[in-house]
Short mmCIF file of C-alpha atoms (C1' of nucleotides) in Angstrom, two decimals:
data_model
loop_
_atom_site.label_atom_id
_atom_site.label_comp_id
_atom_site.label_asym_id
_atom_site.label_seq_id
_atom_site.Cartn_x
_atom_site.Cartn_y
_atom_site.Cartn_z
CA UNK A 1381 82.59 25.31 23.19
CA UNK A 1382 80.09 27.68 24.72
CA UNK A 1383 82.35 30.36 26.14
CA UNK A 1384 84.38 31.20 23.05
CA UNK A 1385 87.23 33.46 24.00
CA UNK A 1386 87.60 32.84 27.71
CA UNK A 1387 88.24 29.15 27.04
CA UNK A 1388 91.00 29.34 24.50
CA UNK A 1389 93.22 32.22 25.59
CA UNK A 1390 92.24 33.82 28.88
CA UNK A 1391 95.10 36.24 29.21
CA UNK A 1392 97.67 33.71 30.34
CA UNK A 1393 96.38 32.18 33.55
CA UNK A 1394 94.27 29.04 33.60
CA UNK A 1395 96.68 26.20 34.13
CA UNK A 1396 96.06 22.75 32.74
CA UNK A 1397 95.35 21.13 36.08
CA UNK A 1398 91.75 20.38 35.21
CA UNK A 1399 92.92 18.45 32.17
CA UNK A 1400 95.50 16.64 34.28
CA UNK A 1401 92.77 15.63 36.69
CA UNK A 1402 90.56 14.32 33.90
CA UNK A 1403 93.45 12.41 32.36
CA UNK A 1404 94.40 10.76 35.62
CA UNK A 1405 90.76 9.96 36.37
CA UNK A 1406 90.34 8.44 32.94
CA UNK A 1407 93.31 6.16 33.38
CA UNK A 1408 92.45 5.06 36.90
CA UNK A 1409 88.70 4.68 36.36
CA UNK A 1410 89.52 2.52 33.34
CA UNK A 1411 91.85 0.33 35.33
CA UNK A 1412 89.91 -0.11 38.56
CA UNK A 1413 86.39 1.11 38.00
CA UNK A 1414 84.52 3.95 39.64
CA UNK A 1415 84.49 2.56 43.17
CA UNK A 1416 87.96 1.10 42.87
CA UNK A 1417 89.68 4.47 42.84
CA UNK A 1418 89.62 7.23 45.40
CA UNK A 1419 89.56 10.91 44.61
CA UNK A 1420 92.74 11.25 46.59
CA UNK A 1421 94.45 8.66 44.42
CA UNK A 1422 93.39 10.50 41.29
CA UNK A 1423 94.66 13.78 42.67
CA UNK A 1424 97.93 12.16 43.62
CA UNK A 1425 98.35 10.73 40.11
CA UNK A 1426 97.59 14.13 38.61
CA UNK A 1427 100.09 15.72 41.03
CA UNK A 1428 97.41 18.08 42.27
CA UNK A 1429 95.93 18.94 45.63
CA UNK A 1430 92.85 16.91 46.57
CA UNK A 1431 90.64 19.92 46.97
CA UNK A 1432 91.29 20.96 43.41
CA UNK A 1433 89.23 18.06 42.15
CA UNK A 1434 86.16 19.38 43.90
CA UNK A 1435 86.97 22.89 42.81
CA UNK A 1436 87.47 22.21 39.11
CA UNK A 1437 85.13 19.32 38.45
CA UNK A 1438 82.87 18.68 41.41
CA UNK A 1439 81.93 15.53 43.24
CA UNK A 1440 83.32 12.14 42.36
CA UNK A 1441 80.27 11.14 40.30
CA UNK A 1442 80.50 14.38 38.36
CA UNK A 1443 84.14 13.67 37.69
CA UNK A 1444 83.19 10.35 36.17
CA UNK A 1445 80.58 11.92 33.94
CA UNK A 1446 82.98 14.64 32.87
CA UNK A 1447 85.49 12.01 31.80
CA UNK A 1448 82.83 10.14 29.89
CA UNK A 1449 81.45 13.21 28.16
CA UNK A 1450 84.76 14.76 27.16
CA UNK A 1451 85.54 12.37 24.32
CA UNK A 1452 81.99 11.32 23.53
CA UNK A 1453 81.21 14.57 21.76
CA UNK A 1454 84.03 14.44 19.24
CA UNK A 1455 83.45 10.75 18.73
CA UNK A 1456 79.81 11.24 17.90
CA UNK A 1457 80.60 14.03 15.49
CA UNK A 1458 83.04 11.89 13.56
CA UNK A 1459 80.72 8.91 13.48
CA UNK A 1460 77.84 10.93 12.11
CA UNK A 1461 80.08 12.50 9.50
CA UNK A 1462 81.31 9.13 8.37
CA UNK A 1463 77.76 7.83 8.19
CA UNK A 1464 76.64 10.73 6.02
CA UNK A 1465 79.64 10.22 3.76
CA UNK A 1466 78.87 6.57 3.27
CA UNK A 1467 75.23 7.34 2.51
CA UNK A 1468 76.26 10.01 0.01
CA UNK A 1469 78.79 7.72 -1.64
CA UNK A 1470 76.20 5.06 -2.26
CA UNK A 1471 73.35 7.35 -3.32
CA UNK A 1472 70.90 6.94 -4.83
CA UNK A 1473 71.26 3.30 -3.75
CA UNK A 1474 71.14 2.62 -0.01
CA UNK A 1475 74.58 1.94 1.47
CA UNK A 1476 75.65 -1.62 2.18
CA UNK A 1477 75.26 -3.06 5.66
CA UNK A 1478 79.01 -3.47 5.78
CA UNK A 1479 79.61 0.20 5.02
CA UNK A 1480 77.21 1.31 7.73
CA UNK A 1481 78.73 -0.93 10.36
CA UNK A 1482 82.17 0.23 9.32
CA UNK A 1483 81.12 3.85 9.78
CA UNK A 1484 79.87 2.87 13.21
CA UNK A 1485 82.95 1.00 14.41
CA UNK A 1486 85.85 2.48 12.49
CA UNK A 1487 86.05 5.85 14.26
CA UNK A 1488 86.28 4.01 17.56
CA UNK A 1489 88.72 1.27 16.67
CA UNK A 1490 90.86 3.64 14.66
CA UNK A 1491 91.25 6.15 17.47
CA UNK A 1492 92.08 3.41 19.92
CA UNK A 1493 94.92 2.15 17.75
CA UNK A 1494 96.29 5.26 16.13
CA UNK A 1495 96.05 7.82 18.91
CA UNK A 1496 97.35 8.07 22.44
CA UNK A 1497 96.82 5.94 25.48
CA UNK A 1498 94.02 8.18 26.62
CA UNK A 1499 91.69 6.79 24.02
CA UNK A 1500 92.43 3.21 24.97
CA UNK A 1501 91.69 4.03 28.59
CA UNK A 1502 88.53 5.80 27.56
CA UNK A 1503 87.20 2.85 25.63
CA UNK A 1504 88.06 0.49 28.43
CA UNK A 1505 86.04 2.75 30.67
CA UNK A 1506 83.14 2.68 28.23
CA UNK A 1507 83.30 -1.11 28.12
CA UNK A 1508 82.93 -1.37 31.87
CA UNK A 1509 80.22 1.25 32.05
CA UNK A 1510 78.23 -0.38 29.27
CA UNK A 1511 78.11 -3.65 31.18
CA UNK A 1512 77.33 -2.06 34.51
CA UNK A 1513 73.68 -2.20 35.53
CA UNK A 1514 73.99 1.03 37.48
CA UNK A 1515 75.09 3.25 34.61
CA UNK A 1516 74.96 1.08 31.48
CA UNK A 1517 71.33 1.82 30.79
CA UNK A 1518 71.41 5.48 31.72
CA UNK A 1519 74.69 7.23 30.94
CA UNK A 1520 75.46 5.17 27.88
CA UNK A 1521 71.99 5.79 26.51
CA UNK A 1522 72.27 9.48 27.15
CA UNK A 1523 75.64 9.96 25.49
CA UNK A 1524 75.55 7.50 22.61
CA UNK A 1525 72.02 6.49 21.72
CA UNK A 1526 71.19 9.61 19.71
CA UNK A 1527 73.93 8.53 17.32
CA UNK A 1528 72.83 4.92 17.47
CA UNK A 1529 69.34 5.91 16.31
CA UNK A 1530 70.82 7.54 13.24
CA UNK A 1531 72.69 4.37 12.40
CA UNK A 1532 69.57 2.29 12.87
CA UNK A 1533 67.78 4.53 10.40
CA UNK A 1534 70.52 3.92 7.88
CA UNK A 1535 70.33 0.18 8.49
CA UNK A 1536 66.61 0.29 7.79
CA UNK A 1537 67.47 1.73 4.39
CA UNK A 1538 69.90 -1.09 3.71
CA UNK A 1539 67.56 -3.74 5.10
CA UNK A 1540 64.06 -2.76 3.94
CA UNK A 1541 61.04 -4.35 5.59
CA UNK A 1542 63.29 -5.46 8.42
CA UNK A 1543 61.55 -6.55 11.58
CA UNK A 1544 62.13 -3.85 14.17
CA UNK A 1545 62.88 -6.09 17.09
CA UNK A 1546 65.38 -8.09 15.08
CA UNK A 1547 67.10 -4.86 14.17
CA UNK A 1548 67.38 -3.69 17.78
CA UNK A 1549 68.65 -7.03 18.99
CA UNK A 1550 71.16 -7.22 16.16
CA UNK A 1551 72.50 -3.87 17.21
CA UNK A 1552 72.64 -5.11 20.78
CA UNK A 1553 74.84 -8.03 19.71
CA UNK A 1554 77.11 -5.76 17.73
CA UNK A 1555 77.37 -3.44 20.70
CA UNK A 1556 78.34 -6.33 22.96
CA UNK A 1557 81.01 -7.59 20.60
CA UNK A 1558 82.47 -4.14 20.17
CA UNK A 1559 82.34 -3.46 23.87
CA UNK A 1560 84.19 -6.59 24.90
CA UNK A 1561 86.82 -5.70 22.34
CA UNK A 1562 87.40 -2.37 24.03
CA UNK A 1563 87.92 -4.02 27.38
CA UNK A 1564 91.16 -5.59 26.10
CA UNK A 1565 91.26 -8.01 28.97
CA UNK A 1566 93.81 -10.33 27.41
CA UNK A 1567 91.49 -13.28 27.66
CA UNK A 1568 91.71 -14.11 23.96
CA UNK A 1569 95.48 -13.97 24.22
CA UNK A 1570 95.34 -16.69 26.79
CA UNK A 1571 92.67 -18.71 25.00
CA UNK A 1572 94.45 -18.65 21.66
CA UNK A 1573 97.89 -19.25 23.09
CA UNK A 1574 99.10 -15.90 21.81
CA UNK A 1575 97.76 -16.34 18.28
CA UNK A 1576 95.31 -13.47 18.82
CA UNK A 1577 96.00 -10.37 20.85
CA UNK A 1578 93.41 -8.22 22.64
CA UNK A 1579 95.40 -5.18 21.72
CA UNK A 1580 95.34 -5.91 17.99
CA UNK A 1581 92.33 -3.84 17.09
CA UNK A 1582 93.21 -3.91 13.41
CA UNK A 1583 92.56 -7.62 13.48
CA UNK A 1584 89.21 -6.91 15.14
CA UNK A 1585 88.23 -4.33 12.59
CA UNK A 1586 88.90 -6.70 9.71
CA UNK A 1587 86.62 -9.28 11.23
CA UNK A 1588 83.94 -7.51 13.24
CA UNK A 1589 82.42 -5.79 10.22
CA UNK A 1590 81.78 -8.95 8.16
CA UNK A 1591 80.81 -10.93 11.26
CA UNK A 1592 78.18 -8.44 12.36
CA UNK A 1593 76.99 -7.72 8.82
CA UNK A 1594 76.33 -11.42 8.30
CA UNK A 1595 74.36 -11.50 11.52
CA UNK A 1596 72.28 -8.46 10.58
CA UNK A 1597 71.50 -9.94 7.18
CA UNK A 1598 70.57 -13.27 8.66
CA UNK A 1599 68.23 -11.77 11.25
CA UNK A 1600 66.90 -8.83 9.32
CA UNK A 1601 66.55 -10.55 6.00
CA UNK A 1602 68.71 -9.66 3.04
CA UNK A 1603 66.46 -11.56 0.64
CA UNK A 1604 63.09 -10.51 -0.72
CA UNK A 1605 60.70 -10.42 2.15
CA UNK A 1606 58.65 -13.28 0.67
CA UNK A 1607 61.46 -15.80 0.75
CA UNK A 1608 62.80 -14.90 4.17
CA UNK A 1609 63.71 -17.84 6.32
CA UNK A 1610 61.86 -18.23 9.57
CA UNK A 1611 63.70 -18.34 12.87
CA UNK A 1612 63.90 -21.67 14.66
CA UNK A 1613 61.54 -21.78 17.62
CA UNK A 1614 64.36 -22.52 20.06
CA UNK A 1615 62.01 -24.39 22.31
CA UNK A 1616 64.26 -27.44 22.54
CA UNK A 1617 64.75 -28.85 26.00
CA UNK B 279 81.97 -32.43 46.80
CA UNK B 280 85.15 -33.68 48.45
CA UNK B 281 83.95 -34.31 51.98
CA UNK B 282 81.02 -36.58 51.26
CA UNK B 283 79.09 -37.17 54.45
CA UNK B 284 80.09 -34.21 56.60
CA UNK B 285 78.75 -31.85 53.98
CA UNK B 286 75.26 -33.18 53.52
CA UNK B 287 74.12 -34.23 56.99
CA UNK B 288 76.56 -33.42 59.80
CA UNK B 289 74.36 -34.40 62.69
CA UNK B 290 72.28 -31.27 62.75
CA UNK B 291 74.64 -28.36 63.31
CA UNK B 292 76.15 -26.36 60.46
CA UNK B 293 73.81 -23.51 59.84
CA UNK B 294 73.34 -21.99 56.42
CA UNK B 295 75.09 -18.74 57.19
CA UNK B 296 77.87 -19.36 54.73
CA UNK B 297 75.30 -19.76 51.98
CA UNK B 298 73.52 -16.64 53.13
CA UNK B 299 76.78 -14.72 52.91
CA UNK B 300 77.46 -15.98 49.40
CA UNK B 301 73.93 -15.15 48.31
CA UNK B 302 74.10 -11.62 49.65
CA UNK B 303 77.56 -11.14 48.15
CA UNK B 304 76.32 -12.37 44.79
CA UNK B 305 73.46 -9.93 44.74
CA UNK B 306 75.45 -6.93 45.89
CA UNK B 307 78.56 -7.62 43.82
CA UNK B 308 76.27 -7.91 40.79
CA UNK B 309 74.61 -4.61 41.52
CA UNK B 310 77.59 -2.48 42.50
CA UNK B 311 80.73 -4.33 41.56
CA UNK B 312 83.55 -5.59 43.76
CA UNK B 313 84.75 -2.25 45.04
CA UNK B 314 81.24 -0.81 45.26
CA UNK B 315 80.22 -3.01 48.18
CA UNK B 316 81.72 -3.33 51.61
CA UNK B 317 82.07 -6.53 53.54
CA UNK B 318 80.03 -4.95 56.27
CA UNK B 319 77.21 -4.23 53.84
CA UNK B 320 77.23 -7.82 52.66
CA UNK B 321 77.15 -9.08 56.22
CA UNK B 322 74.31 -6.75 57.02
CA UNK B 323 72.30 -7.96 54.03
CA UNK B 324 72.93 -11.55 55.03
CA UNK B 325 71.90 -10.71 58.60
CA UNK B 326 75.18 -12.05 59.89
CA UNK B 327 77.99 -10.68 62.00
CA UNK B 328 80.81 -9.06 60.04
CA UNK B 329 83.47 -11.35 61.42
CA UNK B 330 81.61 -14.39 60.12
CA UNK B 331 82.53 -13.44 56.58
CA UNK B 332 86.20 -13.78 57.34
CA UNK B 333 85.58 -16.92 59.35
CA UNK B 334 83.55 -18.80 56.73
CA UNK B 335 84.96 -17.50 53.46
CA UNK B 336 88.08 -15.44 54.03
CA UNK B 337 89.16 -12.09 52.70
CA UNK B 338 87.01 -9.98 50.43
CA UNK B 339 88.78 -11.10 47.26
CA UNK B 340 88.34 -14.73 48.28
CA UNK B 341 84.65 -14.06 48.83
CA UNK B 342 84.37 -12.78 45.28
CA UNK B 343 86.09 -15.83 43.87
CA UNK B 344 83.94 -18.13 45.95
CA UNK B 345 80.81 -16.52 44.53
CA UNK B 346 82.14 -16.84 41.02
CA UNK B 347 83.21 -20.46 41.42
CA UNK B 348 80.06 -21.71 43.11
CA UNK B 349 77.86 -21.74 40.04
CA UNK B 350 80.58 -22.05 37.42
CA UNK B 351 81.09 -25.73 38.16
CA UNK B 352 77.51 -26.85 37.58
CA UNK B 353 77.24 -24.58 34.56
CA UNK B 354 80.29 -26.08 32.92
CA UNK B 355 79.04 -29.61 33.55
CA UNK B 356 75.73 -28.91 31.88
CA UNK B 357 77.31 -27.16 28.93
CA UNK B 358 79.70 -30.00 28.26
CA UNK B 359 76.88 -32.53 28.54
CA UNK B 360 74.77 -30.59 26.08
CA UNK B 361 77.69 -30.34 23.69
CA UNK B 362 78.30 -34.08 23.79
CA UNK B 363 74.61 -34.70 23.21
CA UNK B 364 74.51 -32.49 20.17
CA UNK B 365 77.62 -34.14 18.75
CA UNK B 366 76.14 -37.59 19.35
CA UNK B 367 72.82 -36.60 17.80
CA UNK B 368 74.47 -35.48 14.60
CA UNK B 369 77.00 -38.33 14.32
CA UNK B 370 78.55 -39.40 12.08
CA UNK B 371 78.06 -35.99 10.52
CA UNK B 372 79.55 -33.03 12.40
CA UNK B 373 76.92 -31.00 14.25
CA UNK B 374 75.68 -27.75 12.77
CA UNK B 375 77.18 -24.47 13.87
CA UNK B 376 73.76 -23.49 15.16
CA UNK B 377 73.51 -26.58 17.34
CA UNK B 378 76.95 -25.99 18.84
CA UNK B 379 76.26 -22.35 19.64
CA UNK B 380 72.93 -23.34 21.12
CA UNK B 381 74.65 -25.84 23.39
CA UNK B 382 76.99 -23.06 24.42
CA UNK B 383 74.39 -20.42 25.17
CA UNK B 384 71.24 -22.29 26.09
CA UNK B 385 72.31 -23.56 29.52
CA UNK B 386 73.13 -20.00 30.50
CA UNK B 387 70.13 -18.17 29.09
CA UNK B 388 67.78 -20.90 30.24
CA UNK B 389 68.94 -20.81 33.84
CA UNK B 390 68.73 -17.07 33.92
CA UNK B 391 65.10 -17.11 32.83
CA UNK B 392 63.74 -20.25 34.42
CA UNK B 393 65.48 -20.31 37.77
CA UNK B 394 65.75 -17.95 40.69
CA UNK B 395 67.07 -14.45 41.00
CA UNK B 396 70.43 -15.78 42.11
CA UNK B 397 71.27 -16.88 38.60
CA UNK B 398 70.40 -13.49 37.12
CA UNK B 399 72.65 -11.82 39.66
CA UNK B 400 75.39 -14.31 38.94
CA UNK B 401 75.34 -13.65 35.21
CA UNK B 402 75.29 -9.92 35.77
CA UNK B 403 78.38 -10.41 37.89
CA UNK B 404 80.00 -12.45 35.13
CA UNK B 405 79.20 -9.73 32.61
CA UNK B 406 80.99 -7.11 34.66
CA UNK B 407 83.93 -9.36 35.45
CA UNK B 408 84.35 -10.33 31.81
CA UNK B 409 84.71 -6.69 30.80
CA UNK B 410 86.98 -5.77 33.67
CA UNK B 411 90.67 -5.58 32.77
CA UNK B 412 91.68 -6.58 36.28
CA UNK B 413 89.90 -9.93 36.36
CA UNK B 414 88.42 -10.46 32.89
CA UNK B 415 91.55 -12.03 31.50
CA UNK B 416 92.43 -14.10 34.53
CA UNK B 417 89.45 -15.35 36.51
CA UNK B 418 87.19 -15.75 33.49
CA UNK B 419 89.87 -17.67 31.65
CA UNK B 420 90.48 -19.90 34.61
CA UNK B 421 86.85 -20.78 35.23
CA UNK B 422 85.38 -20.92 31.74
CA UNK B 423 88.06 -21.33 29.09
CA UNK B 424 88.50 -25.09 29.56
CA UNK B 425 84.89 -25.43 28.42
CA UNK B 426 85.37 -22.87 25.67
CA UNK B 427 88.21 -24.92 24.23
CA UNK B 428 85.92 -27.90 23.93
CA UNK B 429 83.38 -25.83 22.03
CA UNK B 430 86.06 -24.53 19.71
CA UNK B 431 87.05 -28.09 18.94
CA UNK B 432 83.47 -28.86 18.01
CA UNK B 433 83.29 -25.76 15.85
CA UNK B 434 86.39 -26.91 14.00
CA UNK B 435 84.46 -30.08 13.13
CA UNK B 436 81.55 -28.04 11.79
CA UNK B 437 83.81 -25.57 9.99
CA UNK B 438 86.66 -27.63 8.50
CA UNK B 439 89.78 -25.86 7.31
CA UNK B 440 88.71 -22.80 9.26
CA UNK B 441 91.37 -20.20 9.86
CA UNK B 442 92.31 -20.39 13.53
CA UNK B 443 92.42 -16.67 14.17
CA UNK B 444 89.05 -16.14 12.57
CA UNK B 445 87.66 -18.83 14.82
CA UNK B 446 89.02 -17.26 18.00
CA UNK B 447 87.83 -13.81 17.06
CA UNK B 448 84.40 -15.12 16.14
CA UNK B 449 84.14 -16.67 19.56
CA UNK B 450 85.23 -13.38 21.06
CA UNK B 451 82.35 -11.60 19.32
CA UNK B 452 79.88 -14.20 20.47
CA UNK B 453 81.20 -13.89 24.01
CA UNK B 454 80.75 -10.13 23.91
CA UNK B 455 77.20 -10.33 22.63
CA UNK B 456 76.28 -12.92 25.23
CA UNK B 457 77.98 -10.99 27.98
CA UNK B 458 76.22 -7.72 27.30
CA UNK B 459 72.96 -9.62 27.30
CA UNK B 460 73.65 -10.85 30.81
CA UNK B 461 74.26 -7.35 32.06
CA UNK B 462 70.57 -6.53 31.50
CA UNK B 463 71.24 -2.82 31.75
CA UNK B 464 67.92 -1.75 30.24
CA UNK B 465 69.66 0.20 27.51
CA UNK B 466 67.84 -1.62 24.71
CA UNK B 467 64.57 -0.94 26.48
CA UNK B 468 65.28 2.74 26.23
CA UNK B 469 66.65 2.60 22.70
CA UNK B 470 63.72 0.63 21.33
CA UNK B 471 61.08 2.56 23.22
CA UNK B 472 60.01 -0.54 25.10
CA UNK B 473 59.76 -2.77 22.05
CA UNK B 474 62.64 -4.91 23.29
CA UNK B 475 63.34 -5.72 26.92
CA UNK B 476 66.72 -6.52 28.46
CA UNK B 477 65.06 -9.04 30.69
CA UNK B 478 63.50 -10.97 27.79
CA UNK B 479 66.22 -13.59 27.42
CA UNK B 480 63.94 -15.82 25.37
CA UNK B 481 63.95 -13.14 22.71
CA UNK B 482 67.74 -13.12 22.88
CA UNK B 483 68.04 -16.85 22.60
CA UNK B 484 65.89 -16.93 19.47
CA UNK B 485 68.15 -14.38 17.81
CA UNK B 486 71.65 -14.79 19.18
CA UNK B 487 72.09 -18.29 17.80
CA UNK B 488 71.34 -17.44 14.15
CA UNK B 489 73.13 -14.09 14.42
CA UNK B 490 76.34 -15.61 15.72
CA UNK B 491 76.12 -18.67 13.48
CA UNK B 492 75.90 -16.42 10.42
CA UNK B 493 78.97 -14.55 11.63
CA UNK B 494 80.95 -17.72 12.22
CA UNK B 495 80.07 -19.02 8.78
CA UNK B 496 80.98 -15.76 7.13
CA UNK B 497 84.35 -15.52 8.84
CA UNK B 498 85.26 -19.17 9.06
CA UNK B 499 83.99 -20.15 5.65
CA UNK B 500 81.02 -22.41 5.17
CA UNK B 501 81.87 -22.96 1.50
CA UNK B 502 84.56 -25.15 0.00
CA UNK B 503 87.89 -23.69 0.95
CA UNK B 504 88.69 -22.90 -2.67
CA UNK B 505 85.76 -20.56 -3.19
CA UNK B 506 86.05 -18.77 0.12
CA UNK B 507 85.56 -15.04 -0.07
CA UNK B 508 88.49 -12.90 0.97
CA UNK B 509 88.12 -10.33 3.72
CA UNK B 510 88.11 -6.67 2.75
CA UNK B 511 91.40 -4.99 3.60
CA UNK B 512 89.69 -2.41 5.79
CA UNK B 513 92.34 0.13 5.06
CA UNK B 514 89.86 2.78 4.07
CA UNK B 515 90.50 6.25 5.41
"C1'" DT C 233 98.37 51.22 44.56
"C1'" DC C 234 94.67 48.76 45.83
"C1'" DA C 235 90.82 45.93 45.47
"C1'" DC C 236 89.32 41.85 43.12
"C1'" DC C 237 88.85 37.34 41.60
"C1'" DT C 238 90.39 32.93 40.31
"C1'" DA C 239 93.36 29.28 41.43
"C1'" DT C 240 95.52 26.73 44.88
"C1'" DT C 241 96.81 25.03 49.43
"C1'" DC C 242 96.06 23.57 54.18
"C1'" DA C 243 93.80 21.41 57.85
"C1'" DT C 244 90.25 18.85 59.35
"C1'" DC C 245 85.50 16.73 59.73
"C1'" DG C 246 82.79 12.43 60.74
"C1'" DA C 247 82.00 8.14 58.70
"C1'" DA C 248 83.05 3.93 56.89
"C1'" DC C 249 86.53 0.75 55.57
"C1'" DG C 250 88.82 -4.51 56.03
"C1'" DT C 251 90.61 -7.31 59.32
"C1'" DT C 252 91.59 -9.58 63.63
"C1'" DG C 253 92.11 -11.24 68.60
"C1'" DA C 254 89.61 -12.35 72.43
"C1'" DA C 255 85.46 -13.79 74.53
"C1'" DT C 256 81.02 -16.35 74.42
"C1'" DT C 257 77.78 -19.78 73.09
"C1'" DG C 258 76.00 -24.37 72.49
"C1'" DA C 259 75.72 -29.02 70.96
"C1'" DC C 260 78.29 -33.12 71.08
"C1'" DT C 261 81.83 -36.59 73.10
"C1'" DT C 262 83.97 -38.72 76.83
"C1'" DA D 1205 79.83 -33.40 84.83
"C1'" DA D 1206 83.59 -31.95 82.58
"C1'" DG D 1207 85.82 -31.15 78.30
"C1'" DT D 1208 86.05 -30.08 73.36
"C1'" DC D 1209 85.64 -27.66 69.35
"C1'" DA D 1210 83.25 -25.31 65.69
"C1'" DA D 1211 80.21 -21.44 65.29
"C1'" DT D 1212 79.27 -16.97 66.58
"C1'" DT D 1213 79.60 -12.44 68.81
"C1'" DC D 1214 81.92 -8.34 70.53
"C1'" DA D 1215 85.05 -4.67 70.49
"C1'" DA D 1216 88.53 -2.45 68.67
"C1'" DC D 1217 92.70 -1.65 65.61
"C1'" DG D 1218 94.69 1.75 62.34
"C1'" DT D 1219 93.65 3.47 57.77
"C1'" DT D 1220 91.37 5.67 54.28
"C1'" DC D 1221 87.39 7.65 52.51
"C1'" DG D 1222 84.70 12.03 50.20
"C1'" DA D 1223 83.94 16.52 51.15
"C1'" DT D 1224 84.54 21.34 52.71
"C1'" DG D 1225 85.49 25.92 55.10
"C1'" DA D 1226 89.16 28.93 55.86
"C1'" DA D 1227 93.40 30.81 54.50
"C1'" DT D 1228 96.91 32.02 50.89
"C1'" DA D 1229 98.92 33.31 46.42
"C1'" DG D 1230 99.18 35.96 42.36
"C1'" DG D 1231 98.03 38.07 38.18
"C1'" DT D 1232 94.44 41.68 36.44
"C1'" DG D 1233 91.66 45.66 35.97
"C1'" DA D 1234 90.29 49.86 38.25
#
DNA sequence: TCACCTATTCATCGAACGTTGAATTGACTT
DNA sequence: AAGTCAATTCAACGTTCGATGAATAGGTGA
């Protein structure tokens, strides 16, 4: 994006080997995790000499970040656009909680179903990273939280006088549900005897939005602030 | 549990090195994942010779399973007991959705807060395993799904005529929210500017139960089956 | 034509990996 | 006192790891 001409058509050289490396890394990191794959294995899968990985991308950790960053940018753009659209559509009323959550989840679930395998691998990678104590609180925050803050602002419009901590925790629950979906581990296939499929993200999209919206409304109060129900103390046992 | 006497007081031999190995493995697997730790590093942390790992536990993969299994058994016992209690307390009425979800989550969150560091490490390990496509659909199913099925049966009592697929997916969302909580990545600390803390599982427990219960009721229909609201088609865009 | 620069290959470094067979210890039985 | 057996240590196997410096190829601009 920064170097305009040199990136798109630099005479005729510039092979696609860097892309091949990133693609292979994406697939293998998604399948086995950062430490579960060697740089040599990635290079082999990309049909590229090992030293080219260092040359084009850098060290192994930099390769991981490059894979993570590559798709995050376009994702974030689309999510913000969809959020602005849904705010504009509802104006001057605030948008519904459902519409906001849909703008948050739809660009992800839709890409994973409608586009190539690369996106599925990418989201599986995100799922593992998000639950990893080494990177979940750092890389994920860096790449995605700026967008998350915008969505939280919108949710404050839809849920006025909402308690801040309830809002953050509600988002946390939504993030966890979405994240486990991306992992596509097949566990629900087993549990449901084949009635539900991890890979059926359309089925998730139909259900995650109302599920999470109900949770947000319950915690963050959809009623007038006077009549809001109090949380149970949860001090049993 | 099988060998009764030899386990508890075998004269005086039988050091605790096997336990030390499992403890060190639990901590390091939780921090860096299966492939991120070497057997030698685990042995070093346990202050034990490398070969003792193979002798007492077996191969690296068997060590991982042993760590996972060790606490799963007592967890499952307590969860089932709490479920039976909550069913008995409510009888002859079916228990509330909130009570069932509390029986499902409380034994986990409570141990993680009230007991030693080992339990926190264990749950962090579970969080990573649950989101890992290599083991999330196999090991997690094997160790925890028998208990999950019992909870789903109870939820069918509380939510009669519930659509089966909605029930499974609702559980999936709950599992994701709970799982991300266990990871304790610190991401919400950053996002909320310190207002919420990953380590504050009491705050989670207060909120996860009503959040998830609202989602279950929304998806699985708390009203009479005639007046149930239909899901939006989600075919927008 | 020649120098230049990027892209690519080759060869190799030391370190760490998981696992195992053989040797040693030490408390108990006979 | 000798024997037994589980627990533990020691040493080493062959393999793979991430990284890099030096050499090569090949199209481009001077």
